[in-house]
Short mmCIF file of C-alpha atoms in Angstrom, two decimals:
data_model
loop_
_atom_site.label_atom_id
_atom_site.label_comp_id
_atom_site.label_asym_id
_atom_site.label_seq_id
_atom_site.Cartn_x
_atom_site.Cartn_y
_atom_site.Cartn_z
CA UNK T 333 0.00 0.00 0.00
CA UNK T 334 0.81 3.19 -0.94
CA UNK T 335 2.51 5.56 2.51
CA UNK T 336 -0.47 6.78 4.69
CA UNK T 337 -0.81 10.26 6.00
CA UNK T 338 -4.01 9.65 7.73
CA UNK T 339 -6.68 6.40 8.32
CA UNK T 340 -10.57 6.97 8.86
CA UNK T 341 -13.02 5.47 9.64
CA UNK T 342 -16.34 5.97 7.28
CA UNK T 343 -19.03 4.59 6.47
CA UNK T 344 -22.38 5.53 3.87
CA UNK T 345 -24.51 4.32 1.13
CA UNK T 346 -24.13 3.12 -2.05
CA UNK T 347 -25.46 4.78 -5.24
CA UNK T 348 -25.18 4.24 -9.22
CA UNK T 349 -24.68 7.07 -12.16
CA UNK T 350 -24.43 6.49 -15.77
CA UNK T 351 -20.53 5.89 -14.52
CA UNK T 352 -20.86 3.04 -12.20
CA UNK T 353 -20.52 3.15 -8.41
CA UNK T 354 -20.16 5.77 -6.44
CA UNK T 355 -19.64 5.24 -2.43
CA UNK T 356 -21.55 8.46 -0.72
CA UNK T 357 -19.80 9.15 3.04
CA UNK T 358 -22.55 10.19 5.65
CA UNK T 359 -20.42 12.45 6.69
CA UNK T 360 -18.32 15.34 4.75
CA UNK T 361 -14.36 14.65 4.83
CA UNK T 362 -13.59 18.34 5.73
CA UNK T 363 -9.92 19.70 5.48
CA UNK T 364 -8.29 17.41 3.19
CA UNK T 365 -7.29 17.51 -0.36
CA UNK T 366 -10.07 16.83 -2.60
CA UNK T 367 -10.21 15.28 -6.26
CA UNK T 368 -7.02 13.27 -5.15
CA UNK T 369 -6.49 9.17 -4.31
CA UNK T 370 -6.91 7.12 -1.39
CA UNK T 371 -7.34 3.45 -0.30
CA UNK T 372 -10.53 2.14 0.90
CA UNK T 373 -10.53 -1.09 2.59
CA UNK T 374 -14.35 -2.27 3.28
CA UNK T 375 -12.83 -5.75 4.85
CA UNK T 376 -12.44 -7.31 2.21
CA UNK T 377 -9.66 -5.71 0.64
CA UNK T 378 -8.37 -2.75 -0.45
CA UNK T 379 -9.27 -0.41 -3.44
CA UNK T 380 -7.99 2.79 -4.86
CA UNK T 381 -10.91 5.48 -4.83
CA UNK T 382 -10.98 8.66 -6.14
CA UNK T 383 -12.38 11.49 -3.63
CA UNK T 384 -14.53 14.13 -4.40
CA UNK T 385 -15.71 16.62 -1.50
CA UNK T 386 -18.02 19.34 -2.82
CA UNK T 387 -19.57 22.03 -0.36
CA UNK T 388 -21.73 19.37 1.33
CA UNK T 389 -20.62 15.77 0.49
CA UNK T 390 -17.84 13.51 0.30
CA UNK T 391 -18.13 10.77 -2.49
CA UNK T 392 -15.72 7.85 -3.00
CA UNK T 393 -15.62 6.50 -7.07
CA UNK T 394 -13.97 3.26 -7.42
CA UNK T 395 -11.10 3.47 -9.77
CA UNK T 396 -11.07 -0.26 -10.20
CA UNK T 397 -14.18 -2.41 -9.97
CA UNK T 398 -14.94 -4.21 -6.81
CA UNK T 399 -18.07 -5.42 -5.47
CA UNK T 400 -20.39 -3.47 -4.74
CA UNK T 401 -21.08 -3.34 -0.65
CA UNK T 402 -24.58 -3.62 0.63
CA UNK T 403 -26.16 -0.69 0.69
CA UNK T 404 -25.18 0.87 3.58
CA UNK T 405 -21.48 0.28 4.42
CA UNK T 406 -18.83 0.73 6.64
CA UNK T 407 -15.00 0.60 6.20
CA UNK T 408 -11.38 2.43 6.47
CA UNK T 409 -10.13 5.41 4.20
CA UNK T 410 -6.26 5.74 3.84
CA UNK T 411 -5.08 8.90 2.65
CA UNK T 412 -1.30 9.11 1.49
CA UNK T 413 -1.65 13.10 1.72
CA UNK T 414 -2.61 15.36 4.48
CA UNK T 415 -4.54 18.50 5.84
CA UNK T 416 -4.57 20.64 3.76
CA UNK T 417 -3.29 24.09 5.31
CA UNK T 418 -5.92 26.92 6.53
CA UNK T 419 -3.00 29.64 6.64
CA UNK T 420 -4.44 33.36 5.86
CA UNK T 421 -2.18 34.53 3.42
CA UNK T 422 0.11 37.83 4.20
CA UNK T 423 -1.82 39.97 1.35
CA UNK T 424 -5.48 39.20 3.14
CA UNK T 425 -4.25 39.39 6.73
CA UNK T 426 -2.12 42.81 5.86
CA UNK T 427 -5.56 43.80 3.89
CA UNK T 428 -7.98 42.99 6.77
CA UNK T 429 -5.63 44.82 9.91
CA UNK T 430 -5.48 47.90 7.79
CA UNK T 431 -9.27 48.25 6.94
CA UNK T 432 -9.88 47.49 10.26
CA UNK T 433 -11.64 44.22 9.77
CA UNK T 434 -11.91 40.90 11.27
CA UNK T 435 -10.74 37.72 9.60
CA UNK T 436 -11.30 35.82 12.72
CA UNK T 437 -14.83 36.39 12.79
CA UNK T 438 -15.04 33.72 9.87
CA UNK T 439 -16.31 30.56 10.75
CA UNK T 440 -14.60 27.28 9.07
CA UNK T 441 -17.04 26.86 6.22
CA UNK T 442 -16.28 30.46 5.33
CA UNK T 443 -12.54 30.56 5.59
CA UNK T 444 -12.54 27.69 3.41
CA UNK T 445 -15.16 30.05 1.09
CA UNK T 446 -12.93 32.62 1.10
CA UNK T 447 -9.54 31.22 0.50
CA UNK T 448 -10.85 29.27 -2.21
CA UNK T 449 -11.87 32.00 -3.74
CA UNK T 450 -8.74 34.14 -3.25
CA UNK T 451 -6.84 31.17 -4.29
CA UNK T 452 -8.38 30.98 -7.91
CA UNK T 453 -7.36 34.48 -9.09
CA UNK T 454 -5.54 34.36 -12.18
CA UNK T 455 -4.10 37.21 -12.35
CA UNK T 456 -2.66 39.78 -10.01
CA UNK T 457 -5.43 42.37 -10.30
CA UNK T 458 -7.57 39.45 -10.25
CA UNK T 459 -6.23 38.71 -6.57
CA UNK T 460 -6.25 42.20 -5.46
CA UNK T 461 -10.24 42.87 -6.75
CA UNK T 462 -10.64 39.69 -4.66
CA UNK T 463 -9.06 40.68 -1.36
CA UNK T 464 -10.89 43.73 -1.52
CA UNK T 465 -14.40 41.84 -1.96
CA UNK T 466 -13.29 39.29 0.99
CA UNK T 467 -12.37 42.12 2.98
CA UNK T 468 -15.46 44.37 2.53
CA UNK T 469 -17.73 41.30 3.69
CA UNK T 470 -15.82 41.21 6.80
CA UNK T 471 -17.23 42.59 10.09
CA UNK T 472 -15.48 45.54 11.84
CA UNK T 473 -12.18 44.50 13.90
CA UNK T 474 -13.32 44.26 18.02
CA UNK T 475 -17.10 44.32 16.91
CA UNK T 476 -17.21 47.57 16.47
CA UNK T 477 -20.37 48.76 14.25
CA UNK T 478 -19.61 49.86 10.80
#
């Protein structure tokens, strides 16, 4: 097997699309690396999986065939990479302190939102029209009101 960064426990239900099985977690993977590989063992041996986590949902896609598990299931999710980081970068944090506005006031959900979204700019004015719009959303540093 491949090196593991991390081993989970999941479990879920199976579904079909017009690509074959897909293995829907009950509960979102949050923090990891999406659209990458793992190793799902569901006792009877192990299986590379592709892993998609979208804003509400984790899904597991085969990338080899294996028999399909009852429909509700249970097994263990290697992953050879890890967390991925939640680190503010310098621009937003520099952006945020001198606007007077409070990054910490974002809850997980919409960090992740946010440095997504920052993280997609493909272009340097791009990235600056984007720290601007992130930091206009952002509540007044020490609660004051706006």
């Amino acid at each position: 097997m491949t090196r593991t960064i991390g081993t989970f426990p999941v479990q879920g239900t199976t579904r079909r699309d017009e690509h074959g099985l897909l293995l829907v977690l009950d509960r979102r993977l949050d923090g990891h690396d999406t659209f990458l590989s793992g190793i799902l063992d569901l006792g009877q041996g192990a299986a590379a999986v592709r892993i998609f986590t979208l804003d509400d949902v984790t899904v597991l896609r085969p990338l080899e065939t294996i028999e399909a598990p009852s429909p509700v299931w249970a097994g263990i999710l290697h992953l050879p990479h890890g967390l991925r980081p939640r680190v503010v970068p310098a621009d937003l944090a520099d952006a945020a302190q001198a606007g007077s506005r409070d990054l910490d006031a974002l809850d997980a959900a919409e960090l992740r939102y946010a440095l997504t979204f920052l993280g997609e700019a493909t272009t340097a004015q791009i990235r600056m029209a984007r720290i601007a719009a992130i930091v206009s959303a952002l509540p007044p540093a020490g609660g004051d009101a706006a």
